[in-house]
Short mmCIF file of C-alpha atoms in Angstrom, two decimals:
data_model
loop_
_atom_site.label_atom_id
_atom_site.label_comp_id
_atom_site.label_asym_id
_atom_site.label_seq_id
_atom_site.Cartn_x
_atom_site.Cartn_y
_atom_site.Cartn_z
CA UNK N 1 -28.28 96.41 32.39
CA UNK N 2 -29.72 95.25 29.07
CA UNK N 3 -32.31 92.60 28.61
CA UNK N 4 -34.02 92.05 25.22
CA UNK N 5 -36.51 89.81 23.48
CA UNK N 6 -37.43 89.78 19.79
CA UNK N 7 -40.28 87.29 19.10
CA UNK N 8 -42.74 89.23 17.04
CA UNK N 9 -42.86 92.57 15.25
CA UNK N 10 -44.50 95.61 16.71
CA UNK N 11 -46.89 97.74 14.86
CA UNK N 12 -45.22 100.99 13.57
CA UNK N 13 -47.29 104.05 14.16
CA UNK N 14 -46.16 107.23 12.30
CA UNK N 15 -44.63 109.68 14.75
CA UNK N 16 -44.31 113.40 14.67
CA UNK N 17 -41.86 114.87 17.12
CA UNK N 18 -42.31 118.52 18.15
CA UNK N 19 -39.04 120.06 19.17
CA UNK N 20 -38.88 122.72 21.76
CA UNK N 21 -37.52 126.10 20.68
CA UNK N 22 -34.29 127.46 22.33
CA UNK N 23 -35.63 129.75 24.93
CA UNK N 24 -32.47 131.78 25.18
CA UNK N 25 -31.53 132.57 21.53
CA UNK N 26 -29.14 135.34 22.54
CA UNK N 27 -26.98 133.27 24.83
CA UNK N 28 -25.00 131.11 22.43
CA UNK N 29 -21.34 131.41 23.08
CA UNK N 30 -19.07 130.86 20.04
CA UNK N 31 -16.82 127.74 20.05
CA UNK N 32 -13.25 128.96 20.85
CA UNK N 33 -10.12 127.11 21.65
CA UNK N 34 -9.51 123.31 21.15
CA UNK N 35 -7.57 121.76 18.33
CA UNK N 36 -9.00 121.41 14.73
CA UNK N 37 -9.64 117.86 13.65
CA UNK N 38 -7.00 116.32 11.27
CA UNK N 39 -7.83 114.44 8.09
CA UNK N 40 -6.43 111.26 9.68
CA UNK N 41 -8.68 111.49 12.71
CA UNK N 42 -11.69 112.40 10.75
CA UNK N 43 -11.28 109.29 8.57
CA UNK N 44 -10.62 107.10 11.63
CA UNK N 45 -13.61 108.43 13.44
CA UNK N 46 -15.99 107.94 10.59
CA UNK N 47 -14.70 104.40 9.93
CA UNK N 48 -14.89 103.45 13.63
CA UNK N 49 -18.39 104.74 13.93
CA UNK N 50 -19.87 103.90 10.44
CA UNK N 51 -17.49 101.65 8.68
CA UNK N 52 -16.38 103.99 5.92
CA UNK N 53 -15.34 107.60 5.31
CA UNK N 54 -15.80 107.60 1.63
CA UNK N 55 -19.63 107.68 2.08
CA UNK N 56 -21.61 109.99 4.35
CA UNK N 57 -23.29 108.58 7.47
CA UNK N 58 -27.11 108.08 7.51
CA UNK N 59 -28.86 111.46 7.67
CA UNK N 60 -30.55 110.80 11.00
CA UNK N 61 -27.28 111.06 12.70
CA UNK N 62 -26.70 114.48 11.20
CA UNK N 63 -30.21 115.71 11.96
CA UNK N 64 -31.21 114.30 15.39
CA UNK N 65 -30.61 116.69 18.33
CA UNK N 66 -30.97 115.89 22.01
CA UNK N 67 -34.37 117.34 22.76
CA UNK N 68 -36.49 116.90 25.86
CA UNK N 69 -40.29 116.85 25.68
CA UNK N 70 -42.13 120.14 26.73
CA UNK N 71 -41.85 120.57 30.53
CA UNK N 72 -45.48 121.58 30.82
CA UNK N 73 -46.73 118.46 29.27
CA UNK N 74 -46.72 114.72 30.36
CA UNK N 75 -43.49 112.89 30.05
CA UNK N 76 -41.36 116.01 30.57
CA UNK N 77 -38.62 113.75 31.76
CA UNK N 78 -38.24 112.11 28.32
CA UNK N 79 -36.13 112.64 25.34
CA UNK N 80 -38.06 113.01 21.97
CA UNK N 81 -36.95 111.59 18.64
CA UNK N 82 -38.48 109.90 15.56
CA UNK N 83 -37.82 106.26 15.10
CA UNK N 84 -34.42 105.96 13.55
CA UNK N 85 -30.99 104.52 14.17
CA UNK N 86 -30.12 107.03 16.97
CA UNK N 87 -32.59 105.38 19.35
CA UNK N 88 -29.98 102.97 20.70
CA UNK N 89 -27.88 105.96 21.83
CA UNK N 90 -30.84 107.97 23.10
CA UNK N 91 -32.17 105.08 25.18
CA UNK N 92 -28.86 104.75 27.00
CA UNK N 93 -28.90 108.50 27.57
CA UNK N 94 -32.44 108.41 28.73
CA UNK N 95 -31.59 105.98 31.43
CA UNK N 96 -29.02 108.29 32.84
CA UNK N 97 -31.46 111.25 32.69
CA UNK N 98 -34.09 109.32 34.67
CA UNK N 99 -31.50 108.19 37.13
CA UNK N 100 -30.40 111.77 37.83
CA UNK N 101 -33.92 113.09 38.12
CA UNK N 102 -35.18 110.29 40.39
CA UNK N 103 -32.21 109.64 42.51
CA UNK N 104 -29.09 111.63 42.13
CA UNK N 105 -30.74 115.08 42.19
CA UNK N 106 -33.03 114.57 45.23
CA UNK N 107 -31.95 115.60 48.74
CA UNK N 108 -30.38 112.90 50.78
CA UNK N 109 -32.22 111.61 53.93
CA UNK N 110 -31.11 109.27 56.66
CA UNK N 111 -33.45 106.52 55.41
CA UNK N 112 -32.71 107.25 51.73
CA UNK N 113 -36.40 108.02 51.16
CA UNK N 114 -37.66 110.90 49.00
CA UNK N 115 -38.89 114.06 50.79
CA UNK N 116 -41.34 114.79 47.95
CA UNK N 117 -43.59 112.21 46.21
CA UNK N 118 -41.13 110.36 43.81
CA UNK N 119 -43.28 111.02 40.75
CA UNK N 120 -42.81 114.71 41.26
CA UNK N 121 -39.25 114.44 40.18
CA UNK N 122 -40.43 113.20 36.84
CA UNK N 123 -42.08 116.64 36.17
CA UNK N 124 -39.01 118.85 35.80
CA UNK N 125 -39.16 122.42 34.73
CA UNK N 126 -37.05 123.65 31.84
CA UNK N 127 -34.03 124.47 34.03
CA UNK N 128 -33.98 121.00 35.61
CA UNK N 129 -34.44 119.42 32.15
CA UNK N 130 -31.32 121.15 30.88
CA UNK N 131 -29.42 120.31 34.09
CA UNK N 132 -30.39 116.62 33.72
CA UNK N 133 -29.25 116.72 30.07
CA UNK N 134 -25.81 118.06 30.56
CA UNK N 135 -25.20 115.98 33.68
CA UNK N 136 -26.36 112.78 31.89
CA UNK N 137 -24.04 113.58 28.93
CA UNK N 138 -21.22 114.30 31.27
CA UNK N 139 -21.58 110.97 33.06
CA UNK N 140 -21.75 109.01 29.87
CA UNK N 141 -18.59 110.73 28.44
CA UNK N 142 -16.69 110.48 31.70
CA UNK N 143 -17.52 106.73 31.96
CA UNK N 144 -16.30 106.11 28.36
CA UNK N 145 -13.00 107.77 29.35
CA UNK N 146 -12.53 105.34 32.26
CA UNK N 147 -14.00 107.56 34.96
CA UNK N 148 -15.73 106.32 38.11
CA UNK N 149 -13.64 103.18 38.21
CA UNK N 150 -10.32 104.31 36.81
CA UNK N 151 -6.96 103.32 38.34
CA UNK N 152 -5.06 105.76 36.19
CA UNK N 153 -5.58 109.37 35.04
CA UNK N 154 -8.79 109.98 33.17
CA UNK N 155 -8.87 112.02 30.00
CA UNK N 156 -12.07 112.57 27.91
CA UNK N 157 -12.57 114.37 24.53
CA UNK N 158 -15.58 116.42 23.30
CA UNK N 159 -15.70 117.53 19.73
CA UNK N 160 -17.84 120.62 18.74
CA UNK N 161 -18.62 121.99 15.24
CA UNK N 162 -17.30 125.30 14.01
CA UNK N 163 -17.76 127.27 10.69
CA UNK N 164 -14.37 126.26 9.31
CA UNK N 165 -13.75 123.28 7.13
CA UNK N 166 -10.49 121.42 8.05
CA UNK N 167 -10.83 118.27 5.86
CA UNK N 168 -11.52 118.57 2.14
CA UNK N 169 -13.61 116.27 0.01
CA UNK N 170 -11.60 113.52 -1.58
CA UNK N 171 -11.85 109.96 -2.81
CA UNK N 172 -11.19 108.79 0.79
CA UNK N 173 -13.34 111.22 2.70
CA UNK N 174 -16.88 112.37 1.83
CA UNK N 175 -17.77 115.61 3.74
CA UNK N 176 -20.92 115.30 6.00
CA UNK N 177 -21.15 118.87 7.14
CA UNK N 178 -20.12 118.09 10.70
CA UNK N 179 -16.96 115.75 11.06
CA UNK N 180 -14.70 117.99 8.97
CA UNK N 181 -15.49 121.10 10.94
CA UNK N 182 -14.85 119.81 14.45
CA UNK N 183 -12.67 121.27 17.16
CA UNK N 184 -11.51 118.85 19.86
CA UNK N 185 -11.34 119.66 23.62
CA UNK N 186 -9.74 117.52 26.26
CA UNK N 187 -10.77 117.32 30.00
CA UNK N 188 -9.18 115.63 32.93
CA UNK N 189 -11.84 116.45 35.60
CA UNK N 190 -15.47 115.79 35.67
CA UNK N 191 -16.26 119.23 36.89
CA UNK N 192 -14.54 120.96 34.01
CA UNK N 193 -16.43 118.61 31.56
CA UNK N 194 -19.79 119.54 33.13
CA UNK N 195 -19.05 123.28 33.03
CA UNK N 196 -18.12 122.96 29.40
CA UNK N 197 -21.18 120.94 28.44
CA UNK N 198 -23.41 123.27 30.28
CA UNK N 199 -21.94 126.15 28.28
CA UNK N 200 -22.27 124.59 24.87
CA UNK N 201 -25.43 122.48 25.44
CA UNK N 202 -27.24 124.52 22.75
CA UNK N 203 -25.17 122.83 20.06
CA UNK N 204 -26.54 119.45 21.23
CA UNK N 205 -30.11 120.74 21.34
CA UNK N 206 -30.24 122.88 18.11
CA UNK N 207 -33.29 121.98 16.12
CA UNK N 208 -32.40 119.67 13.16
CA UNK N 209 -28.86 119.70 14.68
CA UNK N 210 -26.39 116.87 15.21
CA UNK N 211 -26.58 116.44 19.06
CA UNK N 212 -26.76 112.65 18.73
CA UNK N 213 -23.72 112.49 16.45
CA UNK N 214 -21.75 114.85 18.79
CA UNK N 215 -22.49 112.65 21.82
CA UNK N 216 -21.51 109.50 19.86
CA UNK N 217 -18.24 111.07 18.73
CA UNK N 218 -17.48 112.15 22.29
CA UNK N 219 -18.03 108.63 23.58
CA UNK N 220 -15.88 107.15 20.82
CA UNK N 221 -13.06 109.74 21.27
CA UNK N 222 -13.07 109.29 25.00
CA UNK N 223 -12.99 105.52 24.83
CA UNK N 224 -10.41 105.63 21.97
CA UNK N 225 -11.09 104.32 18.47
CA UNK N 226 -8.69 101.35 18.94
CA UNK N 227 -10.40 100.43 22.16
CA UNK N 228 -13.81 100.61 20.52
CA UNK N 229 -12.70 98.16 17.82
CA UNK N 230 -11.34 95.87 20.48
CA UNK N 231 -14.59 96.03 22.40
CA UNK N 232 -16.51 94.85 19.31
CA UNK N 233 -14.55 91.52 19.65
CA UNK N 234 -14.67 90.80 15.89
CA UNK N 235 -18.44 90.64 15.95
CA UNK N 236 -18.64 93.89 14.01
CA UNK N 237 -15.97 95.92 12.32
CA UNK N 238 -17.69 99.25 13.10
CA UNK N 239 -20.03 100.61 15.83
CA UNK N 240 -23.26 101.70 14.27
CA UNK N 241 -25.29 98.95 12.68
CA UNK N 242 -27.95 99.18 9.90
CA UNK N 243 -30.75 98.04 12.29
CA UNK N 244 -33.73 100.40 12.35
CA UNK N 245 -33.20 101.65 15.86
CA UNK N 246 -29.53 101.21 15.92
CA UNK N 247 -26.82 99.00 17.34
CA UNK N 248 -26.77 97.32 20.69
CA UNK N 249 -23.03 98.20 20.97
CA UNK N 250 -23.86 101.87 21.07
CA UNK N 251 -26.13 101.31 24.00
CA UNK N 252 -23.61 99.27 25.92
CA UNK N 253 -21.02 101.97 25.22
CA UNK N 254 -23.27 104.54 26.99
CA UNK N 255 -24.14 102.33 29.80
CA UNK N 256 -20.78 100.72 30.59
CA UNK N 257 -18.24 102.74 28.72
CA UNK N 258 -17.41 99.79 26.64
CA UNK N 259 -18.86 99.00 23.16
CA UNK N 260 -19.21 95.29 24.00
CA UNK N 261 -21.59 93.18 21.90
CA UNK N 262 -22.38 90.94 24.86
CA UNK N 263 -25.38 91.40 27.29
CA UNK N 264 -23.82 89.07 29.84
CA UNK N 265 -20.03 88.51 29.98
CA UNK N 266 -19.47 87.82 33.66
CA UNK N 267 -18.63 91.46 34.54
CA UNK N 268 -21.15 93.91 35.84
CA UNK N 269 -20.15 97.41 34.80
CA UNK N 270 -23.09 99.39 35.95
CA UNK N 271 -23.88 99.26 39.67
CA UNK N 272 -27.43 100.58 39.93
CA UNK N 273 -30.22 98.28 38.75
CA UNK N 274 -33.29 100.28 39.62
CA UNK N 275 -33.77 101.04 35.85
CA UNK N 276 -33.09 98.92 32.74
CA UNK N 277 -32.52 99.71 29.11
CA UNK N 278 -34.54 97.23 26.97
CA UNK N 279 -34.67 96.06 23.52
CA UNK N 280 -38.10 94.60 22.82
CA UNK N 281 -39.09 93.52 19.34
CA UNK N 282 -36.71 95.93 17.74
CA UNK N 283 -37.68 98.94 19.97
CA UNK N 284 -35.35 100.47 22.59
CA UNK N 285 -36.96 101.69 25.81
CA UNK N 286 -36.40 102.19 29.61
CA UNK N 287 -38.05 100.27 32.42
CA UNK N 288 -37.76 101.99 35.63
CA UNK N 289 -39.25 102.22 39.16
CA UNK N 290 -39.26 105.28 41.34
CA UNK N 291 -38.09 103.47 44.48
CA UNK N 292 -34.30 103.27 44.67
CA UNK N 293 -34.58 100.47 47.33
CA UNK N 294 -36.66 98.22 45.03
CA UNK N 295 -33.89 95.60 44.48
CA UNK N 296 -32.33 96.10 47.86
CA UNK N 297 -35.50 95.41 49.90
CA UNK N 298 -37.34 92.04 49.60
CA UNK N 299 -40.67 93.57 50.80
CA UNK N 300 -40.53 96.35 48.22
CA UNK N 301 -39.98 93.86 45.50
CA UNK N 302 -43.04 91.85 46.32
CA UNK N 303 -45.48 94.20 44.59
CA UNK N 304 -44.62 97.38 42.70
CA UNK N 305 -45.33 99.58 39.67
CA UNK N 306 -42.88 99.83 36.80
CA UNK N 307 -42.75 102.49 34.10
CA UNK N 308 -41.90 101.83 30.52
CA UNK N 309 -40.92 104.72 28.26
CA UNK N 310 -39.46 105.08 24.70
CA UNK N 311 -38.16 108.21 22.91
CA UNK N 312 -41.07 107.92 20.57
CA UNK N 313 -43.49 108.89 23.37
CA UNK N 314 -44.74 105.52 24.37
CA UNK N 315 -45.38 105.36 28.15
CA UNK N 316 -47.18 102.63 30.01
CA UNK N 317 -47.40 101.87 33.68
CA UNK N 318 -47.60 98.19 34.84
CA UNK N 319 -48.02 96.59 38.21
CA UNK N 320 -45.67 93.69 38.98
CA UNK N 321 -46.83 91.27 41.67
CA UNK N 322 -44.12 88.64 42.59
CA UNK N 323 -46.17 87.02 45.49
CA UNK N 324 -47.34 83.50 45.04
CA UNK N 325 -50.93 83.25 43.80
CA UNK N 326 -52.79 80.04 44.41
CA UNK N 327 -55.65 81.07 42.06
CA UNK N 328 -53.50 82.12 39.18
CA UNK N 329 -51.82 80.07 36.45
CA UNK N 330 -48.04 80.42 36.21
CA UNK N 331 -47.17 82.30 33.02
CA UNK N 332 -44.36 80.77 31.10
CA UNK N 333 -41.96 82.81 29.06
CA UNK N 334 -43.21 81.09 25.91
CA UNK N 335 -46.90 81.74 26.61
CA UNK N 336 -48.39 83.07 23.36
CA UNK N 337 -50.88 85.22 25.37
CA UNK N 338 -48.11 87.40 26.77
CA UNK N 339 -46.99 90.50 25.06
CA UNK N 340 -43.28 90.93 24.17
CA UNK N 341 -42.92 93.46 26.97
CA UNK N 342 -44.47 91.13 29.49
CA UNK N 343 -42.17 88.38 28.46
CA UNK N 344 -39.14 90.66 28.77
CA UNK N 345 -40.26 91.61 32.36
CA UNK N 346 -40.54 87.87 33.16
CA UNK N 347 -36.83 87.47 32.37
CA UNK N 348 -36.26 89.39 35.65
CA UNK N 349 -39.41 88.43 37.72
CA UNK N 350 -40.11 85.00 36.34
CA UNK N 351 -43.44 84.09 37.83
CA UNK N 352 -44.77 87.59 38.44
CA UNK N 353 -48.35 88.62 37.74
CA UNK N 354 -48.30 91.63 35.46
CA UNK N 355 -51.17 94.05 35.19
CA UNK N 356 -51.39 96.92 32.85
CA UNK N 357 -52.48 99.67 35.22
CA UNK N 358 -51.62 102.77 33.17
CA UNK N 359 -53.23 104.59 30.25
CA UNK N 360 -52.95 103.23 26.67
CA UNK N 361 -49.89 104.52 24.97
CA UNK N 362 -50.67 107.89 23.15
CA UNK N 363 -47.90 107.61 20.49
CA UNK N 364 -46.00 105.07 18.44
CA UNK N 365 -43.74 102.27 19.70
CA UNK N 366 -46.66 100.26 21.00
CA UNK N 367 -45.22 97.57 23.36
CA UNK N 368 -48.19 95.21 22.68
#
């Protein structure tokens, strides 16, 4: 679910992302099998994603991998990336990672409560980080192919780079170092897709690699280029916009499997609402609570903590109190004293009292 607000600019703080080294440099299986990309598909893929094949995509899509923050440091559950156009994709993927770590991966109990303290699931070791990453990627791609709610047979496509060039430079196609070297692999079961992504996860994580582009391509190919164009509904002619942190359509593609430009169109594609992808003053982030029963239990929703995280390393903890307060003044959505993030939260809990109970953000993407 997406909710956004853009009423004043945020201060930009220079960011420096430290990428984790591949800890198993010897275990890198070569890409074998699949079908080489054709010139026709390479052009269609680039046009669908970026609007043209005669010019290369923005460099950030070629050089932004899918990297988790160090597991022995705070925010080990989070993806890390500089502020660029891939943030719209990474925010959608981050929501799936948090969902798996907090809810899908923990042992089931009769009362659906956590055996361990919920926050402990947000401190994954390196093995759980990698599992969260390939499971999240699998879920996103499978949903784009119609999985989870399909009435017909599901087929998804993943494209991986090789060392062979299959599409030559021409007046209609400008080589970008990735697209023209792809091999395409089809999958009809989620389990096979998961096994494949686990095996080749290093290609998505390689430092200065193209993990973000590979995930974007997998989503487009699994949804189908023609379907992506129909999803855009004439609002755009291609998927990736020129906005600083990327296109809303990319986020909705990862969340719902459809590249819809609409936040609310009468259809709810994603069932869980215990975390939200947000667009706040041009910054993508994730709001989440560690209690899965938050929106299913009136008492739990009266007073609770909520986390806000961005891939730039901003993390804040806020307390939301929805109980009536006789001694407090109702805060309107247009109250100039409220920060953009507080106004965004009030679109869900309109009259709540919001208290900043966590530490000051230690990196860029300030939500103030």
